């Protein structure tokens, strides 16, 4: 019996990277998984990987910045599996690197729409569902950029600080209802997002690992599976007394 046996888990941004790793780890832990993303082919592939390994999974396309999409996603999860016990709100974008004065307004608006508004909309729908079934656990994916500043990334930093703030507030509001809400703050992780940031920062002259490995006291960037392990733990009964935290999983990055 896995640590999440009998549970239903919903993961956004699950077509690749941390989201896909989390969906697979949730399934390994025994959960039925609702995989969501705006990238249909890769999202379907994540769900197929779970089913091929003997698990249960469906894919639902949803843009987390759109309230109707999020409400339909949660409704589909409930229609299919009856409830949502665990949710990982992972969908996010990085946007452009530029000093604040040079940041395009539409870049700020899009990042906030996906990262901050998207997390808000997902929590709003997920918590409403969990209140009807006696509780659950939500893990929001923030960033070390939600704990400290990063020159050139003002909109991204703002969005991730917003996620960490909403996480604390929701934990306070719904703790007595049996709903735990936490966030994970990854350091550099080997994903397409980090590759995009490295390309912007170095003009494609250095890989994300070459750029970021030395910045981490552990000596390397993380792997999506390492972040997924922490997410599964926070969703599990093993973390039953943990709520309202913004948990770095960052190879010591913010300890510096």
PDB file of N, CA and C in Angstrom, residues 57-139:
ATOM      1  N   UNK A  57      -5.101   7.345 -14.263  1.00  0.00           N
ATOM      2  CA  UNK A  57      -4.890   8.757 -14.563  1.00  0.00           C
ATOM      3  C   UNK A  57      -5.753   9.194 -15.728  1.00  0.00           C
ATOM      4  N   UNK A  58      -6.157  10.477 -15.678  1.00  0.00           N
ATOM      5  CA  UNK A  58      -6.810  11.112 -16.813  1.00  0.00           C
ATOM      6  C   UNK A  58      -6.081  12.423 -17.081  1.00  0.00           C
ATOM      7  N   UNK A  59      -6.223  12.916 -18.300  1.00  0.00           N
ATOM      8  CA  UNK A  59      -5.692  14.229 -18.652  1.00  0.00           C
ATOM      9  C   UNK A  59      -6.843  15.183 -18.915  1.00  0.00           C
ATOM     10  N   UNK A  60      -6.724  16.406 -18.390  1.00  0.00           N
ATOM     11  CA  UNK A  60      -7.705  17.457 -18.637  1.00  0.00           C
ATOM     12  C   UNK A  60      -6.957  18.721 -19.031  1.00  0.00           C
ATOM     13  N   UNK A  61      -7.235  19.241 -20.222  1.00  0.00           N
ATOM     14  CA  UNK A  61      -6.604  20.491 -20.630  1.00  0.00           C
ATOM     15  C   UNK A  61      -7.230  21.651 -19.866  1.00  0.00           C
ATOM     16  N   UNK A  62      -6.389  22.505 -19.302  1.00  0.00           N
ATOM     17  CA  UNK A  62      -6.900  23.691 -18.621  1.00  0.00           C
ATOM     18  C   UNK A  62      -5.830  24.774 -18.602  1.00  0.00           C
ATOM     19  N   UNK A  63      -6.262  25.999 -18.851  1.00  0.00           N
ATOM     20  CA  UNK A  63      -5.425  27.186 -18.678  1.00  0.00           C
ATOM     21  C   UNK A  63      -5.754  27.741 -17.300  1.00  0.00           C
ATOM     22  N   UNK A  64      -4.802  27.674 -16.370  1.00  0.00           N
ATOM     23  CA  UNK A  64      -5.095  28.046 -14.983  1.00  0.00           C
ATOM     24  C   UNK A  64      -5.403  29.531 -14.814  1.00  0.00           C
ATOM     25  N   UNK A  65      -5.086  30.336 -15.812  1.00  0.00           N
ATOM     26  CA  UNK A  65      -5.397  31.766 -15.729  1.00  0.00           C
ATOM     27  C   UNK A  65      -6.870  32.054 -16.009  1.00  0.00           C
ATOM     28  N   UNK A  66      -7.615  31.045 -16.448  1.00  0.00           N
ATOM     29  CA  UNK A  66      -9.020  31.215 -16.813  1.00  0.00           C
ATOM     30  C   UNK A  66      -9.911  30.517 -15.797  1.00  0.00           C
ATOM     31  N   UNK A  67     -10.778  31.265 -15.140  1.00  0.00           N
ATOM     32  CA  UNK A  67     -11.625  30.706 -14.088  1.00  0.00           C
ATOM     33  C   UNK A  67     -12.499  29.564 -14.599  1.00  0.00           C
ATOM     34  N   UNK A  68     -13.067  29.700 -15.789  1.00  0.00           N
ATOM     35  CA  UNK A  68     -13.931  28.648 -16.323  1.00  0.00           C
ATOM     36  C   UNK A  68     -13.159  27.356 -16.541  1.00  0.00           C
ATOM     37  N   UNK A  69     -11.924  27.474 -17.024  1.00  0.00           N
ATOM     38  CA  UNK A  69     -11.097  26.279 -17.228  1.00  0.00           C
ATOM     39  C   UNK A  69     -10.807  25.581 -15.906  1.00  0.00           C
ATOM     40  N   UNK A  70     -10.470  26.355 -14.890  1.00  0.00           N
ATOM     41  CA  UNK A  70     -10.139  25.769 -13.585  1.00  0.00           C
ATOM     42  C   UNK A  70     -11.359  25.097 -12.967  1.00  0.00           C
ATOM     43  N   UNK A  71     -12.500  25.748 -13.046  1.00  0.00           N
ATOM     44  CA  UNK A  71     -13.724  25.161 -12.495  1.00  0.00           C
ATOM     45  C   UNK A  71     -14.090  23.877 -13.226  1.00  0.00           C
ATOM     46  N   UNK A  72     -13.904  23.868 -14.552  1.00  0.00           N
ATOM     47  CA  UNK A  72     -14.180  22.655 -15.329  1.00  0.00           C
ATOM     48  C   UNK A  72     -13.197  21.539 -14.990  1.00  0.00           C
ATOM     49  N   UNK A  73     -11.933  21.897 -14.748  1.00  0.00           N
ATOM     50  CA  UNK A  73     -10.915  20.918 -14.369  1.00  0.00           C
ATOM     51  C   UNK A  73     -11.284  20.232 -13.059  1.00  0.00           C
ATOM     52  N   UNK A  74     -11.628  21.029 -12.055  1.00  0.00           N
ATOM     53  CA  UNK A  74     -11.983  20.450 -10.753  1.00  0.00           C
ATOM     54  C   UNK A  74     -13.267  19.629 -10.866  1.00  0.00           C
ATOM     55  N   UNK A  75     -14.228  20.113 -11.629  1.00  0.00           N
ATOM     56  CA  UNK A  75     -15.478  19.365 -11.821  1.00  0.00           C
ATOM     57  C   UNK A  75     -15.216  18.013 -12.485  1.00  0.00           C
ATOM     58  N   UNK A  76     -14.317  17.994 -13.482  1.00  0.00           N
ATOM     59  CA  UNK A  76     -13.986  16.739 -14.160  1.00  0.00           C
ATOM     60  C   UNK A  76     -13.300  15.768 -13.199  1.00  0.00           C
ATOM     61  N   UNK A  77     -12.413  16.288 -12.359  1.00  0.00           N
ATOM     62  CA  UNK A  77     -11.748  15.430 -11.376  1.00  0.00           C
ATOM     63  C   UNK A  77     -12.768  14.785 -10.449  1.00  0.00           C
ATOM     64  N   UNK A  78     -13.725  15.565  -9.992  1.00  0.00           N
ATOM     65  CA  UNK A  78     -14.739  15.046  -9.078  1.00  0.00           C
ATOM     66  C   UNK A  78     -15.685  14.090  -9.793  1.00  0.00           C
ATOM     67  N   UNK A  79     -16.068  14.423 -11.026  1.00  0.00           N
ATOM     68  CA  UNK A  79     -16.934  13.532 -11.804  1.00  0.00           C
ATOM     69  C   UNK A  79     -16.277  12.182 -12.017  1.00  0.00           C
ATOM     70  N   UNK A  80     -14.950  12.192 -12.216  1.00  0.00           N
ATOM     71  CA  UNK A  80     -14.230  10.948 -12.528  1.00  0.00           C
ATOM     72  C   UNK A  80     -13.907  10.140 -11.283  1.00  0.00           C
ATOM     73  N   UNK A  81     -13.399  10.808 -10.246  1.00  0.00           N
ATOM     74  CA  UNK A  81     -12.893  10.083  -9.077  1.00  0.00           C
ATOM     75  C   UNK A  81     -13.633  10.383  -7.776  1.00  0.00           C
ATOM     76  N   UNK A  82     -14.599  11.287  -7.820  1.00  0.00           N
ATOM     77  CA  UNK A  82     -15.440  11.517  -6.654  1.00  0.00           C
ATOM     78  C   UNK A  82     -14.965  12.554  -5.668  1.00  0.00           C
ATOM     79  N   UNK A  83     -13.682  12.903  -5.717  1.00  0.00           N
ATOM     80  CA  UNK A  83     -13.136  13.835  -4.735  1.00  0.00           C
ATOM     81  C   UNK A  83     -11.735  14.271  -5.144  1.00  0.00           C
ATOM     82  N   UNK A  84     -11.228  15.281  -4.483  1.00  0.00           N
ATOM     83  CA  UNK A  84      -9.821  15.674  -4.619  1.00  0.00           C
ATOM     84  C   UNK A  84      -9.238  15.691  -3.211  1.00  0.00           C
ATOM     85  N   UNK A  85      -8.234  14.868  -2.986  1.00  0.00           N
ATOM     86  CA  UNK A  85      -7.581  14.804  -1.678  1.00  0.00           C
ATOM     87  C   UNK A  85      -6.280  15.593  -1.648  1.00  0.00           C
ATOM     88  N   UNK A  86      -5.591  15.615  -2.783  1.00  0.00           N
ATOM     89  CA  UNK A  86      -4.287  16.269  -2.871  1.00  0.00           C
ATOM     90  C   UNK A  86      -4.259  17.113  -4.145  1.00  0.00           C
ATOM     91  N   UNK A  87      -3.649  18.280  -4.061  1.00  0.00           N
ATOM     92  CA  UNK A  87      -3.493  19.111  -5.248  1.00  0.00           C
ATOM     93  C   UNK A  87      -2.107  19.734  -5.242  1.00  0.00           C
ATOM     94  N   UNK A  88      -1.491  19.737  -6.402  1.00  0.00           N
ATOM     95  CA  UNK A  88      -0.212  20.419  -6.581  1.00  0.00           C
ATOM     96  C   UNK A  88      -0.391  21.456  -7.676  1.00  0.00           C
ATOM     97  N   UNK A  89      -0.374  22.709  -7.269  1.00  0.00           N
ATOM     98  CA  UNK A  89      -0.550  23.823  -8.210  1.00  0.00           C
ATOM     99  C   UNK A  89       0.827  24.249  -8.708  1.00  0.00           C
ATOM    100  N   UNK A  90       1.202  23.664  -9.827  1.00  0.00           N
ATOM    101  CA  UNK A  90       2.563  23.769 -10.342  1.00  0.00           C
ATOM    102  C   UNK A  90       2.680  24.643 -11.589  1.00  0.00           C
ATOM    103  N   UNK A  91       1.587  24.838 -12.316  1.00  0.00           N
ATOM    104  CA  UNK A  91       1.661  25.568 -13.582  1.00  0.00           C
ATOM    105  C   UNK A  91       2.263  26.950 -13.371  1.00  0.00           C
ATOM    106  N   UNK A  92       3.230  27.303 -14.206  1.00  0.00           N
ATOM    107  CA  UNK A  92       3.866  28.603 -14.077  1.00  0.00           C
ATOM    108  C   UNK A  92       4.743  28.924 -15.273  1.00  0.00           C
ATOM    109  N   UNK A  93       5.045  30.208 -15.429  1.00  0.00           N
ATOM    110  CA  UNK A  93       5.911  30.666 -16.508  1.00  0.00           C
ATOM    111  C   UNK A  93       6.958  31.615 -15.936  1.00  0.00           C
ATOM    112  N   UNK A  94       8.064  31.791 -16.683  1.00  0.00           N
ATOM    113  CA  UNK A  94       9.160  32.616 -16.182  1.00  0.00           C
ATOM    114  C   UNK A  94       9.195  34.016 -16.802  1.00  0.00           C
ATOM    115  N   UNK A  95       8.813  34.131 -18.064  1.00  0.00           N
ATOM    116  CA  UNK A  95       8.812  35.431 -18.720  1.00  0.00           C
ATOM    117  C   UNK A  95      10.198  35.938 -19.074  1.00  0.00           C
ATOM    118  N   UNK A  96      10.295  37.242 -19.242  1.00  0.00           N
ATOM    119  CA  UNK A  96      11.501  37.900 -19.740  1.00  0.00           C
ATOM    120  C   UNK A  96      12.426  38.335 -18.619  1.00  0.00           C
ATOM    121  N   UNK A  97      13.725  38.272 -18.898  1.00  0.00           N
ATOM    122  CA  UNK A  97      14.709  38.853 -17.997  1.00  0.00           C
ATOM    123  C   UNK A  97      14.981  40.293 -18.441  1.00  0.00           C
ATOM    124  N   UNK A  98      14.777  41.229 -17.528  1.00  0.00           N
ATOM    125  CA  UNK A  98      15.064  42.651 -17.808  1.00  0.00           C
ATOM    126  C   UNK A  98      14.945  43.418 -16.509  1.00  0.00           C
ATOM    127  N   UNK A  99      15.691  44.523 -16.348  1.00  0.00           N
ATOM    128  CA  UNK A  99      15.491  45.381 -15.179  1.00  0.00           C
ATOM    129  C   UNK A  99      14.051  45.885 -15.138  1.00  0.00           C
ATOM    130  N   UNK A 100      13.580  46.233 -13.955  1.00  0.00           N
ATOM    131  CA  UNK A 100      12.166  46.596 -13.781  1.00  0.00           C
ATOM    132  C   UNK A 100      11.714  47.679 -14.760  1.00  0.00           C
ATOM    133  N   UNK A 101      12.510  48.709 -14.960  1.00  0.00           N
ATOM    134  CA  UNK A 101      12.123  49.808 -15.848  1.00  0.00           C
ATOM    135  C   UNK A 101      11.921  49.327 -17.278  1.00  0.00           C
ATOM    136  N   UNK A 102      12.642  48.287 -17.661  1.00  0.00           N
ATOM    137  CA  UNK A 102      12.563  47.777 -19.033  1.00  0.00           C
ATOM    138  C   UNK A 102      11.599  46.605 -19.182  1.00  0.00           C
ATOM    139  N   UNK A 103      10.933  46.237 -18.106  1.00  0.00           N
ATOM    140  CA  UNK A 103       9.990  45.118 -18.191  1.00  0.00           C
ATOM    141  C   UNK A 103       8.728  45.543 -18.943  1.00  0.00           C
ATOM    142  N   UNK A 104       8.359  44.827 -20.001  1.00  0.00           N
ATOM    143  CA  UNK A 104       7.093  45.138 -20.679  1.00  0.00           C
ATOM    144  C   UNK A 104       5.910  44.891 -19.741  1.00  0.00           C
ATOM    145  N   UNK A 105       4.925  45.748 -19.796  1.00  0.00           N
ATOM    146  CA  UNK A 105       3.760  45.591 -18.932  1.00  0.00           C
ATOM    147  C   UNK A 105       3.033  44.292 -19.230  1.00  0.00           C
ATOM    148  N   UNK A 106       2.980  43.912 -20.509  1.00  0.00           N
ATOM    149  CA  UNK A 106       2.271  42.679 -20.830  1.00  0.00           C
ATOM    150  C   UNK A 106       3.006  41.442 -20.299  1.00  0.00           C
ATOM    151  N   UNK A 107       4.316  41.533 -20.145  1.00  0.00           N
ATOM    152  CA  UNK A 107       5.069  40.435 -19.535  1.00  0.00           C
ATOM    153  C   UNK A 107       4.671  40.278 -18.068  1.00  0.00           C
ATOM    154  N   UNK A 108       4.620  41.416 -17.354  1.00  0.00           N
ATOM    155  CA  UNK A 108       4.182  41.391 -15.950  1.00  0.00           C
ATOM    156  C   UNK A 108       2.767  40.813 -15.840  1.00  0.00           C
ATOM    157  N   UNK A 109       1.864  41.294 -16.680  1.00  0.00           N
ATOM    158  CA  UNK A 109       0.465  40.870 -16.597  1.00  0.00           C
ATOM    159  C   UNK A 109       0.322  39.370 -16.856  1.00  0.00           C
ATOM    160  N   UNK A 110       1.047  38.859 -17.841  1.00  0.00           N
ATOM    161  CA  UNK A 110       0.923  37.438 -18.171  1.00  0.00           C
ATOM    162  C   UNK A 110       1.497  36.561 -17.061  1.00  0.00           C
ATOM    163  N   UNK A 111       2.646  36.951 -16.520  1.00  0.00           N
ATOM    164  CA  UNK A 111       3.247  36.167 -15.439  1.00  0.00           C
ATOM    165  C   UNK A 111       2.323  36.150 -14.217  1.00  0.00           C
ATOM    166  N   UNK A 112       1.794  37.299 -13.856  1.00  0.00           N
ATOM    167  CA  UNK A 112       0.886  37.346 -12.709  1.00  0.00           C
ATOM    168  C   UNK A 112      -0.399  36.571 -12.978  1.00  0.00           C
ATOM    169  N   UNK A 113      -0.869  36.601 -14.220  1.00  0.00           N
ATOM    170  CA  UNK A 113      -2.097  35.874 -14.562  1.00  0.00           C
ATOM    171  C   UNK A 113      -1.928  34.371 -14.391  1.00  0.00           C
ATOM    172  N   UNK A 114      -0.814  33.842 -14.861  1.00  0.00           N
ATOM    173  CA  UNK A 114      -0.595  32.395 -14.779  1.00  0.00           C
ATOM    174  C   UNK A 114      -0.153  31.986 -13.375  1.00  0.00           C
ATOM    175  N   UNK A 115       0.873  32.656 -12.857  1.00  0.00           N
ATOM    176  CA  UNK A 115       1.481  32.203 -11.607  1.00  0.00           C
ATOM    177  C   UNK A 115       0.646  32.559 -10.379  1.00  0.00           C
ATOM    178  N   UNK A 116       0.278  33.821 -10.237  1.00  0.00           N
ATOM    179  CA  UNK A 116      -0.443  34.254  -9.031  1.00  0.00           C
ATOM    180  C   UNK A 116      -1.952  34.025  -9.160  1.00  0.00           C
ATOM    181  N   UNK A 117      -2.559  34.591 -10.206  1.00  0.00           N
ATOM    182  CA  UNK A 117      -4.002  34.383 -10.403  1.00  0.00           C
ATOM    183  C   UNK A 117      -4.308  32.901 -10.583  1.00  0.00           C
ATOM    184  N   UNK A 118      -3.469  32.206 -11.343  1.00  0.00           N
ATOM    185  CA  UNK A 118      -3.698  30.777 -11.565  1.00  0.00           C
ATOM    186  C   UNK A 118      -3.696  29.985 -10.271  1.00  0.00           C
ATOM    187  N   UNK A 119      -2.747  30.272  -9.396  1.00  0.00           N
ATOM    188  CA  UNK A 119      -2.700  29.585  -8.103  1.00  0.00           C
ATOM    189  C   UNK A 119      -3.918  29.943  -7.261  1.00  0.00           C
ATOM    190  N   UNK A 120      -4.292  31.213  -7.275  1.00  0.00           N
ATOM    191  CA  UNK A 120      -5.496  31.648  -6.549  1.00  0.00           C
ATOM    192  C   UNK A 120      -6.739  30.912  -7.041  1.00  0.00           C
ATOM    193  N   UNK A 121      -6.925  30.877  -8.368  1.00  0.00           N
ATOM    194  CA  UNK A 121      -8.112  30.217  -8.918  1.00  0.00           C
ATOM    195  C   UNK A 121      -8.128  28.725  -8.593  1.00  0.00           C
ATOM    196  N   UNK A 122      -6.963  28.093  -8.697  1.00  0.00           N
ATOM    197  CA  UNK A 122      -6.898  26.661  -8.391  1.00  0.00           C
ATOM    198  C   UNK A 122      -7.213  26.400  -6.925  1.00  0.00           C
ATOM    199  N   UNK A 123      -6.600  27.171  -6.021  1.00  0.00           N
ATOM    200  CA  UNK A 123      -6.893  26.972  -4.601  1.00  0.00           C
ATOM    201  C   UNK A 123      -8.368  27.218  -4.305  1.00  0.00           C
ATOM    202  N   UNK A 124      -8.931  28.248  -4.892  1.00  0.00           N
ATOM    203  CA  UNK A 124     -10.342  28.580  -4.671  1.00  0.00           C
ATOM    204  C   UNK A 124     -11.242  27.385  -5.003  1.00  0.00           C
ATOM    205  N   UNK A 125     -11.005  26.766  -6.161  1.00  0.00           N
ATOM    206  CA  UNK A 125     -11.831  25.634  -6.582  1.00  0.00           C
ATOM    207  C   UNK A 125     -11.500  24.363  -5.803  1.00  0.00           C
ATOM    208  N   UNK A 126     -10.222  24.138  -5.553  1.00  0.00           N
ATOM    209  CA  UNK A 126      -9.812  22.922  -4.827  1.00  0.00           C
ATOM    210  C   UNK A 126     -10.300  22.933  -3.387  1.00  0.00           C
ATOM    211  N   UNK A 127     -10.148  24.073  -2.717  1.00  0.00           N
ATOM    212  CA  UNK A 127     -10.594  24.169  -1.321  1.00  0.00           C
ATOM    213  C   UNK A 127     -12.103  23.990  -1.227  1.00  0.00           C
ATOM    214  N   UNK A 128     -12.842  24.587  -2.156  1.00  0.00           N
ATOM    215  CA  UNK A 128     -14.298  24.409  -2.159  1.00  0.00           C
ATOM    216  C   UNK A 128     -14.660  22.931  -2.257  1.00  0.00           C
ATOM    217  N   UNK A 129     -13.944  22.200  -3.085  1.00  0.00           N
ATOM    218  CA  UNK A 129     -14.198  20.763  -3.227  1.00  0.00           C
ATOM    219  C   UNK A 129     -13.802  20.008  -1.958  1.00  0.00           C
ATOM    220  N   UNK A 130     -12.657  20.353  -1.383  1.00  0.00           N
ATOM    221  CA  UNK A 130     -12.182  19.658  -0.186  1.00  0.00           C
ATOM    222  C   UNK A 130     -13.066  19.919   1.023  1.00  0.00           C
ATOM    223  N   UNK A 131     -13.666  21.097   1.110  1.00  0.00           N
ATOM    224  CA  UNK A 131     -14.577  21.393   2.218  1.00  0.00           C
ATOM    225  C   UNK A 131     -15.778  20.453   2.229  1.00  0.00           C
ATOM    226  N   UNK A 132     -16.158  19.966   1.055  1.00  0.00           N
ATOM    227  CA  UNK A 132     -17.317  19.072   0.947  1.00  0.00           C
ATOM    228  C   UNK A 132     -16.983  17.637   1.321  1.00  0.00           C
ATOM    229  N   UNK A 133     -15.671  17.301   1.325  1.00  0.00           N
ATOM    230  CA  UNK A 133     -15.294  15.906   1.564  1.00  0.00           C
ATOM    231  C   UNK A 133     -14.427  15.722   2.810  1.00  0.00           C
ATOM    232  N   UNK A 134     -14.298  16.779   3.615  1.00  0.00           N
ATOM    233  CA  UNK A 134     -13.650  16.615   4.903  1.00  0.00           C
ATOM    234  C   UNK A 134     -12.189  16.965   4.983  1.00  0.00           C
ATOM    235  N   UNK A 135     -11.639  17.586   3.941  1.00  0.00           N
ATOM    236  CA  UNK A 135     -10.253  18.037   4.034  1.00  0.00           C
ATOM    237  C   UNK A 135      -9.385  17.594   2.886  1.00  0.00           C
ATOM    238  N   UNK A 136      -8.093  17.907   2.996  1.00  0.00           N
ATOM    239  CA  UNK A 136      -7.141  17.559   1.946  1.00  0.00           C
ATOM    240  C   UNK A 136      -5.845  18.312   2.153  1.00  0.00           C
ATOM    241  N   UNK A 137      -4.980  18.184   1.181  1.00  0.00           N
ATOM    242  CA  UNK A 137      -3.674  18.841   1.245  1.00  0.00           C
ATOM    243  C   UNK A 137      -3.365  19.482  -0.095  1.00  0.00           C
ATOM    244  N   UNK A 138      -2.919  20.738  -0.044  1.00  0.00           N
ATOM    245  CA  UNK A 138      -2.549  21.482  -1.244  1.00  0.00           C
ATOM    246  C   UNK A 138      -1.089  21.884  -1.138  1.00  0.00           C
ATOM    247  N   UNK A 139      -0.353  21.681  -2.221  1.00  0.00           N
ATOM    248  CA  UNK A 139       1.031  22.144  -2.302  1.00  0.00           C
ATOM    249  C   UNK A 139       1.147  23.081  -3.499  1.00  0.00           C
TER     250      UNK A 139
END
